[in-house]
Coordinates of C-alpha atoms and ligand atoms in Angstrom, one line a residue:
X61 CA -9.7 -2.8 -29.2
X62 CA -8.4 -6.2 -28.1
X63 CA -5.7 -6.5 -25.4
X64 CA -3.9 -9.7 -24.5
X65 CA -3.1 -8.4 -21.0
X66 CA -5.5 -6.3 -19.1
X67 CA -4.9 -4.7 -15.7
X68 CA -8.0 -3.6 -13.8
X69 CA -7.2 -1.3 -10.9
X70 CA -9.1 1.4 -9.0
X71 CA -6.7 4.1 -10.3
X72 CA -5.1 4.6 -13.7
X73 CA -1.3 4.6 -13.4
X74 CA -1.2 8.3 -14.5
X75 CA -1.9 11.6 -12.8
X76 CA -3.4 14.6 -14.6
X77 CA -1.0 17.5 -14.9
X78 CA -1.7 21.0 -16.0
X79 CA 1.0 22.7 -18.1
X80 CA 1.9 26.4 -17.9
X81 CA -0.2 27.2 -20.9
X82 CA -3.3 25.7 -19.2
X83 CA -3.3 22.5 -21.4
X84 CA -3.7 19.2 -19.5
X85 CA -1.7 16.1 -20.0
X86 CA -0.8 12.9 -18.1
X87 CA 2.2 11.9 -16.1
X88 CA 3.0 8.3 -15.0
X89 CA 2.3 8.0 -11.3
X90 CA 5.2 7.0 -9.1
X91 CA 4.1 3.5 -8.0
X92 CA 6.2 0.4 -8.6
X93 CA 3.3 -1.6 -10.0
X94 CA 3.2 0.3 -13.2
X95 CA 6.9 0.2 -13.8
X96 CA 6.9 -3.5 -13.2
X97 CA 4.1 -4.2 -15.5
X98 CA 5.0 -1.7 -18.3
X99 CA 7.4 -3.9 -20.2
X100 CA 5.0 -7.0 -20.2
X101 CA 2.1 -4.8 -21.1
X102 CA 4.0 -3.1 -23.9
X103 CA 4.9 -6.5 -25.3
X104 CA 1.3 -7.8 -25.0
X105 CA -0.9 -5.1 -26.3
X106 CA -1.6 -4.1 -22.8
X107 CA -4.6 -2.2 -21.5
X108 CA -5.1 -0.6 -18.0
X109 CA -8.6 0.1 -16.8
X110 CA -9.0 2.6 -14.0
X111 CA -10.4 5.7 -12.5
X112 CA -8.8 9.1 -13.2
X113 CA -9.2 10.3 -9.7
X114 CA -11.7 13.0 -10.6
X115 CA -15.4 13.4 -11.2
X116 CA -15.3 12.8 -14.9
X117 CA -17.8 12.2 -17.6
X118 CA -17.1 9.3 -20.0
X119 CA -13.7 9.6 -21.6
X120 CA -12.3 7.7 -24.5
X121 CA -9.3 5.4 -24.1
X122 CA -5.9 6.9 -24.9
X123 CA -2.4 5.7 -25.4
X124 CA 0.5 6.4 -23.1
X125 CA 3.9 4.8 -23.3
X126 CA 2.7 2.0 -25.6
X127 CA -0.3 0.9 -23.5
X128 CA -3.9 1.7 -23.7
X129 CA -5.4 3.5 -20.8
X130 CA -9.2 3.0 -20.4
X131 CA -10.8 5.6 -18.0
X132 CA -13.8 4.6 -15.9
X133 CA -16.0 7.5 -15.0
X134 CA -17.3 7.8 -11.4
X135 CA -19.9 10.4 -10.4
X136 CA -19.5 12.5 -7.3
X137 CA -21.9 10.2 -5.4
X138 CA -20.1 7.1 -6.5
X139 CA -16.8 8.6 -5.3
X140 CA -18.5 9.2 -2.0
X141 CA -20.2 5.8 -1.7
X142 CA -17.9 3.3 -3.6
X143 CA -14.5 4.9 -3.0
X144 CA -14.6 6.9 0.3
X145 CA -17.5 4.8 1.7
X146 CA -17.4 1.1 1.1
X147 CA -13.7 0.8 0.0
X148 CA -12.2 3.1 2.5
X149 CA -14.6 3.3 5.4
X150 CA -15.9 -0.3 5.4
X151 CA -13.3 -2.6 3.9
X152 CA -10.1 -0.7 4.7
X153 CA -10.6 -0.7 8.5
X154 CA -12.1 -4.1 8.5
X155 CA -9.2 -5.7 6.6
X156 CA -6.7 -3.8 8.9
X157 CA -7.7 -5.6 12.1
X158 CA -10.3 -3.0 13.0
X159 CA -7.7 -0.4 13.8
X160 CA -10.6 1.9 13.2
X161 CA -14.3 1.1 13.4
X162 CA -15.8 0.2 10.0
X163 CA -19.1 1.6 8.9
X164 CA -21.6 -0.6 7.3
X165 CA -24.1 1.1 5.0
X166 CA -26.4 -0.6 2.5
X167 CA -26.2 2.2 0.0
X168 CA -22.4 2.0 -0.1
X169 CA -22.6 -1.7 -0.8
X170 CA -25.0 -1.0 -3.7
X171 CA -22.6 1.6 -5.2
X172 CA -19.7 -0.8 -4.8
X173 CA -21.6 -3.5 -6.7
X174 CA -22.6 -1.0 -9.4
X175 CA -19.0 0.3 -9.9
X176 CA -17.5 -3.2 -9.9
X177 CA -20.0 -4.1 -12.6
X178 CA -18.8 -1.1 -14.6
X179 CA -15.1 -2.0 -14.3
X180 CA -15.9 -5.6 -15.3
X181 CA -17.9 -4.5 -18.3
X182 CA -15.0 -2.4 -19.5
X183 CA -12.6 -5.3 -19.1
X184 CA -14.9 -7.6 -21.0
X185 CA -15.0 -5.0 -23.8
X186 CA -11.2 -4.5 -24.2
X187 CA -9.9 -8.1 -23.6
X188 CA -8.9 -10.2 -26.6
X189 CA -10.2 -13.8 -26.9
X190 CA -8.4 -15.9 -24.3
X191 CA -6.6 -12.8 -22.8
X192 CA -5.2 -12.6 -19.3
X193 CA -7.0 -10.1 -17.0
X194 CA -5.3 -9.1 -13.7
X195 CA -7.6 -7.4 -11.2
X196 CA -6.0 -5.4 -8.4
X197 CA -7.0 -4.8 -4.8
X198 CA -9.9 -4.5 -2.4
X199 CA -11.8 -1.9 -4.3
X200 CA -12.6 -4.4 -7.0
X201 CA -13.3 -7.8 -5.3
X202 CA -16.5 -8.4 -7.3
X203 CA -14.9 -7.9 -10.7
X204 CA -13.5 -11.5 -11.1
X205 CA -16.9 -13.2 -10.9
X206 CA -18.8 -10.6 -13.0
X207 CA -16.1 -10.8 -15.6
X208 CA -16.2 -14.6 -15.7
X209 CA -19.9 -14.6 -16.4
X210 CA -19.4 -12.0 -19.2
X211 CA -16.3 -13.7 -20.6
X212 CA -15.7 -17.3 -19.7
X213 CA -12.8 -17.5 -22.1
X214 CA -10.5 -15.3 -20.1
X215 CA -7.8 -16.2 -17.6
X216 CA -8.5 -14.1 -14.5
X217 CA -6.1 -13.3 -11.7
X218 CA -6.8 -11.2 -8.6
X219 CA -4.2 -9.7 -6.2
X220 CA -5.0 -8.2 -2.8
X221 CA -2.5 -5.5 -1.8
X222 CA -3.7 -5.2 1.8
X223 CA -4.1 -7.9 4.5
X224 CA -6.9 -10.4 4.3
X225 CA -8.4 -10.6 7.8
X226 CA -9.0 -13.5 10.1
X227 CA -12.3 -15.3 9.7
X228 CA -13.8 -13.7 12.9
X229 CA -13.3 -10.2 11.6
X230 CA -14.3 -10.8 8.0
X231 CA -17.5 -12.5 9.2
X232 CA -18.8 -9.2 10.5
X233 CA -19.4 -8.1 6.9
X234 CA -23.1 -8.3 6.0
X235 CA -22.0 -9.1 2.4
X236 CA -19.2 -11.6 3.3
X237 CA -20.5 -14.4 1.0
X238 CA -20.9 -12.1 -2.0
X239 CA -17.4 -10.8 -1.6
X240 CA -16.0 -14.4 -1.4
X241 CA -17.9 -15.4 -4.4
X242 CA -16.7 -12.4 -6.3
X243 CA -13.1 -13.4 -5.7
X244 CA -13.8 -17.0 -6.6
X245 CA -14.4 -15.8 -10.2
X246 CA -10.6 -15.7 -10.5
X247 CA -8.3 -18.7 -11.4
X248 CA -5.6 -17.4 -9.0
X249 CA -6.1 -15.2 -6.0
X250 CA -2.9 -13.7 -4.7
X251 CA -2.2 -12.3 -1.2
X252 CA 0.8 -10.7 0.4
X253 CA 1.2 -13.3 3.1
X254 CA 0.5 -17.1 3.4
X255 CA -1.8 -16.3 6.4
X256 CA -4.1 -14.2 4.2
X257 CA -4.4 -17.0 1.7
X258 CA -5.2 -19.4 4.5
X259 CA -7.8 -17.1 5.9
X260 CA -9.5 -16.9 2.5
X261 CA -9.6 -20.6 2.0
X262 CA -10.9 -21.2 5.5
X263 CA -13.7 -18.6 4.9
X264 CA -14.6 -20.1 1.6
X265 CA -15.1 -23.5 3.2
X266 CA -17.1 -22.0 6.1
X267 CA -19.2 -19.4 4.4
X268 CA -19.6 -20.7 0.9
X269 CA -19.4 -24.4 1.6
X270 CA -17.0 -25.4 -1.2
X271 CA -14.5 -28.2 -0.8
X272 CA -11.0 -27.0 -0.2
X273 CA -7.6 -28.7 0.0
X274 CA -4.6 -26.6 1.1
X275 CA -4.3 -23.7 -1.4
X276 CA -7.1 -25.0 -3.6
X277 CA -10.8 -24.5 -3.8
X278 CA -12.9 -27.0 -5.8
X279 CA -16.0 -25.4 -7.3
X280 CA -19.1 -27.5 -8.0
X281 CA -18.6 -27.1 -11.7
X282 CA -15.1 -28.7 -11.5
X283 CA -13.2 -25.4 -11.7
X284 CA -10.3 -25.0 -9.3
X285 CA -9.3 -21.7 -7.7
X286 CA -5.9 -21.3 -6.1
X287 CA -5.0 -18.9 -3.3
X288 CA -1.3 -18.2 -2.8
X289 CA 1.1 -15.6 -1.4
X290 CA 3.1 -13.3 -3.6
X291 CA 4.8 -10.7 -1.4
X292 CA 5.1 -7.5 -3.4
X293 CA 8.2 -5.4 -3.6
X294 CA 9.8 -2.3 -5.2
X295 CA 11.8 -1.4 -8.2
X296 CA 15.0 -2.0 -6.2
X297 CA 17.4 -1.0 -8.9
X298 CA 15.6 2.3 -9.5
X299 CA 15.9 3.3 -5.9
X300 CA 19.6 2.2 -5.7
X301 CA 20.5 4.2 -8.7
X302 CA 18.5 7.2 -7.5
X303 CA 20.3 7.0 -4.1
X304 CA 23.7 7.1 -5.9
X305 CA 22.7 10.0 -8.1
X306 CA 24.9 13.1 -7.4
X307 CA 21.9 15.5 -7.1
X308 CA 20.3 13.2 -4.6
X309 CA 23.5 12.8 -2.6
X310 CA 24.0 16.5 -2.3
X311 CA 20.3 17.1 -1.5
X312 CA 20.6 14.6 1.3
X313 CA 23.5 16.6 2.7
X314 CA 21.5 19.8 2.4
X315 CA 18.6 18.2 4.2
X316 CA 20.8 17.4 7.2
X317 CA 22.2 20.9 7.2
X318 CA 18.7 22.4 7.1
X319 CA 17.9 20.3 10.1
X320 CA 20.8 21.9 12.0
X321 CA 23.2 18.9 11.5
X322 CA 21.9 16.8 14.4
X323 CA 23.9 13.6 15.1
X324 CA 21.0 11.4 14.4
X325 CA 18.0 11.9 12.0
X326 CA 15.0 9.7 12.6
X327 CA 12.5 9.5 9.7
X328 CA 8.9 8.4 9.1
X329 CA 7.3 8.6 5.7
X330 CA 3.7 7.4 5.5
X331 CA 0.4 8.1 3.8
X332 CA -1.5 9.9 6.6
X333 CA -3.5 6.9 7.6
X334 CA -4.6 5.6 11.0
X335 CA -3.1 2.1 10.2
X336 CA 0.4 3.6 10.1
X337 CA 0.9 4.2 13.9
X338 CA 2.2 7.7 13.4
X339 CA 0.8 9.0 16.7
X340 CA 2.3 6.3 18.9
X341 CA 5.7 6.5 17.2
X342 CA 6.0 10.3 17.7
X343 CA 5.0 9.8 21.4
X344 CA 7.6 7.2 21.8
X345 CA 10.2 9.5 20.3
X346 CA 9.2 12.5 22.5
X347 CA 9.3 10.3 25.6
X348 CA 12.9 9.4 24.8
X349 CA 13.8 13.1 24.8
X350 CA 11.7 13.7 27.9
X351 CA 13.5 10.8 29.7
X352 CA 16.8 12.4 28.8
X353 CA 17.9 9.5 26.5
X354 CA 18.9 12.1 23.9
X355 CA 18.5 15.8 23.5
X356 CA 17.0 18.0 20.7
X357 CA 20.6 18.8 19.7
X358 CA 21.4 15.1 19.3
X359 CA 18.3 13.9 17.4
X360 CA 15.5 15.1 15.2
X361 CA 12.4 13.2 13.9
X362 CA 11.3 14.1 10.4
X363 CA 7.8 12.9 9.8
X364 CA 6.4 13.2 6.2
X365 CA 2.7 12.6 6.1
X366 CA 1.3 12.3 2.6
X367 CA -2.3 13.6 2.3
X368 CA -4.7 10.8 1.8
X369 CA -8.5 10.2 1.7
X370 CA -9.1 13.6 3.2
X371 CA -12.9 13.5 3.0
X372 CA -13.2 10.4 5.1
X373 CA -14.1 11.4 8.7
X374 CA -11.6 9.2 10.5
X375 CA -8.8 10.5 8.4
X376 CA -9.7 14.1 9.3
X377 CA -9.9 13.3 13.0
X378 CA -6.6 11.5 13.0
X379 CA -4.9 14.4 11.2
X380 CA -6.1 16.8 13.9
X381 CA -4.8 14.5 16.6
X382 CA -1.4 14.0 15.1
X383 CA -1.0 17.7 14.4
X384 CA -2.1 18.6 18.0
X385 CA 0.5 16.1 19.3
X386 CA 3.3 17.5 17.1
X387 CA 2.5 21.0 18.3
X388 CA 2.5 19.9 21.9
X389 CA 5.8 18.0 21.6
X390 CA 7.5 20.9 19.8
X391 CA 6.1 23.4 22.3
X392 CA 7.1 21.4 25.4
X393 CA 10.5 20.0 24.3
X394 CA 11.8 22.2 21.6
X395 CA 14.4 25.0 21.8
X396 CA 14.7 28.0 19.6
X397 CA 15.3 26.7 16.1
X398 CA 15.3 23.1 17.4
X399 CA 11.9 21.6 17.1
X400 CA 12.2 17.9 18.0
X401 CA 9.8 17.0 15.2
X402 CA 9.9 18.3 11.7
X403 CA 6.4 17.6 10.4
X404 CA 5.6 17.9 6.7
X405 CA 2.0 17.3 5.4
X406 CA 2.9 17.0 1.7
X407 CA 3.8 14.5 -1.0
X408 CA 7.2 14.6 -2.7
X409 CA 8.7 13.4 -5.9
X410 CA 10.7 10.2 -5.8
X411 CA 14.0 12.1 -5.9
X412 CA 13.2 14.0 -2.7
X413 CA 12.1 10.8 -1.1
X414 CA 15.4 9.1 -2.0
X415 CA 17.3 12.1 -0.6
X416 CA 15.3 11.8 2.7
X417 CA 16.1 8.1 2.9
X418 CA 19.7 8.9 2.4
X419 CA 19.7 11.6 5.0
X420 CA 18.1 9.4 7.7
X421 CA 20.1 7.4 10.2
X422 CA 17.1 5.6 11.6
X423 CA 13.9 4.9 9.6
X424 CA 10.9 4.2 11.8
X425 CA 8.0 2.2 10.2
X426 CA 5.5 1.2 12.8
X427 CA 2.1 0.4 11.3
X428 CA -0.5 -1.4 13.5
X429 CA -1.3 -3.5 10.4
X430 CA 0.1 -3.2 6.9
X431 CA -0.2 -5.5 3.9
X432 CA 3.5 -5.1 3.0
X433 CA 4.9 -1.5 3.5
X434 CA 7.0 -0.5 0.6
X435 CA 8.6 2.5 2.4
X436 CA 10.6 0.1 4.6
X437 CA 11.9 -1.6 1.4
X438 CA 12.6 1.7 -0.3
X439 CA 14.7 2.9 2.7
X440 CA 16.8 -0.3 2.6
X441 CA 17.3 0.0 -1.2
X442 CA 18.6 3.6 -0.8
X443 CA 21.2 2.6 1.9
X444 CA 23.7 1.6 -0.8
X445 CA 26.6 2.0 1.6
X446 CA 25.0 -0.4 4.1
X447 CA 24.6 2.3 6.8
X448 CA 21.4 3.2 8.7
X449 CA 19.0 1.3 10.8
X450 CA 15.3 0.2 10.3
X451 CA 12.8 0.1 13.1
X452 CA 9.9 -2.0 11.8
X453 CA 6.6 -3.2 13.1
X454 CA 6.1 -6.9 13.3
X455 CA 2.6 -6.3 11.9
X456 CA 3.8 -5.1 8.5
X457 CA 4.1 -7.8 5.8
X458 CA 7.7 -6.6 5.2
X459 CA 8.7 -7.9 8.6
X460 CA 8.6 -11.5 7.3
X461 CA 11.4 -10.6 4.8
X462 CA 13.3 -7.8 6.6
X463 CA 14.1 -9.9 9.7
X464 CA 17.3 -8.0 10.5
X465 CA 15.3 -4.8 11.3
X466 CA 14.7 -3.7 14.8
X467 CA 11.3 -5.3 15.1
X468 CA 8.6 -3.7 17.4
X469 CA 5.1 -4.2 18.5
X470 CA 3.6 -0.8 17.8
X471 CA 1.0 -1.2 20.6
X472 CA 3.8 -1.4 23.1
X473 CA 5.2 2.1 23.6
X474 CA 8.0 1.0 26.0
X475 CA 9.1 -1.8 23.7
X476 CA 9.1 0.7 20.8
X477 CA 11.2 3.1 22.8
X478 CA 13.7 0.4 23.7
X479 CA 14.1 -0.6 20.0
X480 CA 14.4 3.0 18.8
X481 CA 17.1 3.4 21.4
X482 CA 18.8 0.2 20.4
X483 CA 18.9 1.4 16.8
X484 CA 20.1 4.8 17.9
X485 CA 23.0 3.3 19.9
X486 CA 23.9 0.4 17.6
X487 CA 27.5 0.4 16.5
X488 CA 28.4 1.0 12.9
X489 CA 29.4 -2.6 12.5
X490 CA 26.1 -3.9 13.9
X491 CA 24.1 -1.6 11.6
X492 CA 26.1 -2.7 8.6
X493 CA 25.6 -6.3 9.3
X494 CA 21.9 -5.9 9.5
X495 CA 21.5 -3.6 6.5
X496 CA 23.7 -5.7 4.2
X497 CA 21.5 -8.8 4.9
X498 CA 18.3 -6.8 4.2
X499 CA 19.7 -5.3 1.0
X500 CA 20.5 -8.8 -0.2
X501 CA 16.9 -9.8 0.4
X502 CA 15.4 -7.0 -1.6
X503 CA 17.9 -7.0 -4.4
X504 CA 16.7 -10.6 -5.1
X505 CA 13.0 -9.9 -4.6
X506 CA 12.0 -6.9 -6.6
X507 CA 8.7 -5.9 -8.1
X508 CA 9.5 -7.3 -11.6
X509 CA 10.1 -10.7 -10.0
X510 CA 6.8 -10.4 -8.1
X511 CA 4.8 -9.6 -11.3
X512 CA 6.4 -12.3 -13.3
X513 CA 5.9 -15.0 -10.7
X514 CA 2.2 -14.1 -10.4
X515 CA 1.7 -14.1 -14.1
X516 CA 3.7 -17.3 -14.5
X517 CA 1.5 -19.0 -11.9
X518 CA -1.6 -17.8 -13.5
X519 CA -0.5 -19.0 -17.0
X520 CA 0.6 -22.4 -15.6
X521 CA -2.9 -22.9 -14.5
Ligands
G6P176 C1 -3.0 1.3 -0.6 C2 -3.9 0.5 -1.5 C3 -4.0 1.0 -2.9 C4 -4.2 2.4 -3.0 C5 -3.2 3.2 -2.1 C6 -3.5 4.7 -2.1 O1 -1.7 1.1 -1.0 O2 -3.6 -0.9 -1.4 O3 -5.0 0.3 -3.6 O4 -4.2 2.9 -4.3 O5 -3.3 2.7 -0.8 O6 -4.7 5.0 -1.7 P1 -5.8 5.8 -2.6 O7 -7.1 5.7 -1.8 O8 -5.3 7.2 -2.7 O9 -5.8 5.2 -3.9

């Protein structure tokens, strides 16, 4: 098989589904990345290399919606050491400002190298002569260099979806130089923010010793690697049209009724992750009730926490802490049939998410650190009538674009309370002014534009 455009990502863009008769099939996963890339991939004999999410034995490639999906098998130990370990218990906390303490284990690093090698070999196998290969995210940072050695004819891009940390933090990594050299296998390394790109260039100069100039790294063999920011976005139109869908509109109404028709619905939707600041935000909300700023009849907080990485210790602990807090708040401040917090540990289809966004007056997105945060953008896209208010952490990449949000420092509980209250009391005119400006921003910057600008920059190289 020979593909002209190859995407390499930790996960395939499909989920396994089991039908009523017991047969298994695949369904496209909800993410915007796949919908943005699908048209270009269909037009370019595209192939997507990724893990199925299970403990599979070798599987043959298969076709879905006109692209070839190439599964990479991971053993149970590899899932533990490469995915849960090095990716999500070393790199994830380290790249998110040490919100949690990263663990460094040499066996995890070895598994990470082995699995990256396997992904790179698959890409080398399926890519056509001179093809473009686009490697995604922190789980696969060694792939660009391995792939370049195997296939020097390829054009290689890499995109990091999470923050790239300041030099002082990155330098803790025992394998810092190897990771930088892995990324330098790419022609273009993309980041969410200009700051991430600058951190990378500075580290390359410091730790690898290459010459750098602005966004360029000059390698000893004459090759140039560029590091630039490409802030990711969502499929804006899809969310807008979902939000206008009649079924979604009436579901949104039903949700408010089920909540007892409070005057104000606050909403948080996050993967259950310690970077998201869920605990601090719920405390801030509960203190506002406790202080008498509003009552449980006036306001309710709906918190959707999507299960994630449940076998990693720090995720388990955090889940316990949040659930204990929710229990305490509801026990202390709730009235019969009126819990202040409606907590849902579950994932929902996109239609239900759109209905929740439509039902919410104030969306609260308060991560301690976040590469972008697409939930904030999805909420804005769904407010087609320009109502609603967004409370947003200044430490989310999205804050650079959604400047009309009520910006907060999530470490500052009083500041967060003040901004939640400001959003709560804001006049309709004030909310509309802010929302309209944010909607304009995301209607111009959607995920299709993100993908095409990255691929154009890579091609122009
Ligand atoms: C973040 C990462 C993605 C990852 C997603 C879900 O958005 O940037 O690479 O796929 O979280 O996490 P999971 O571990 O379930 O793939």
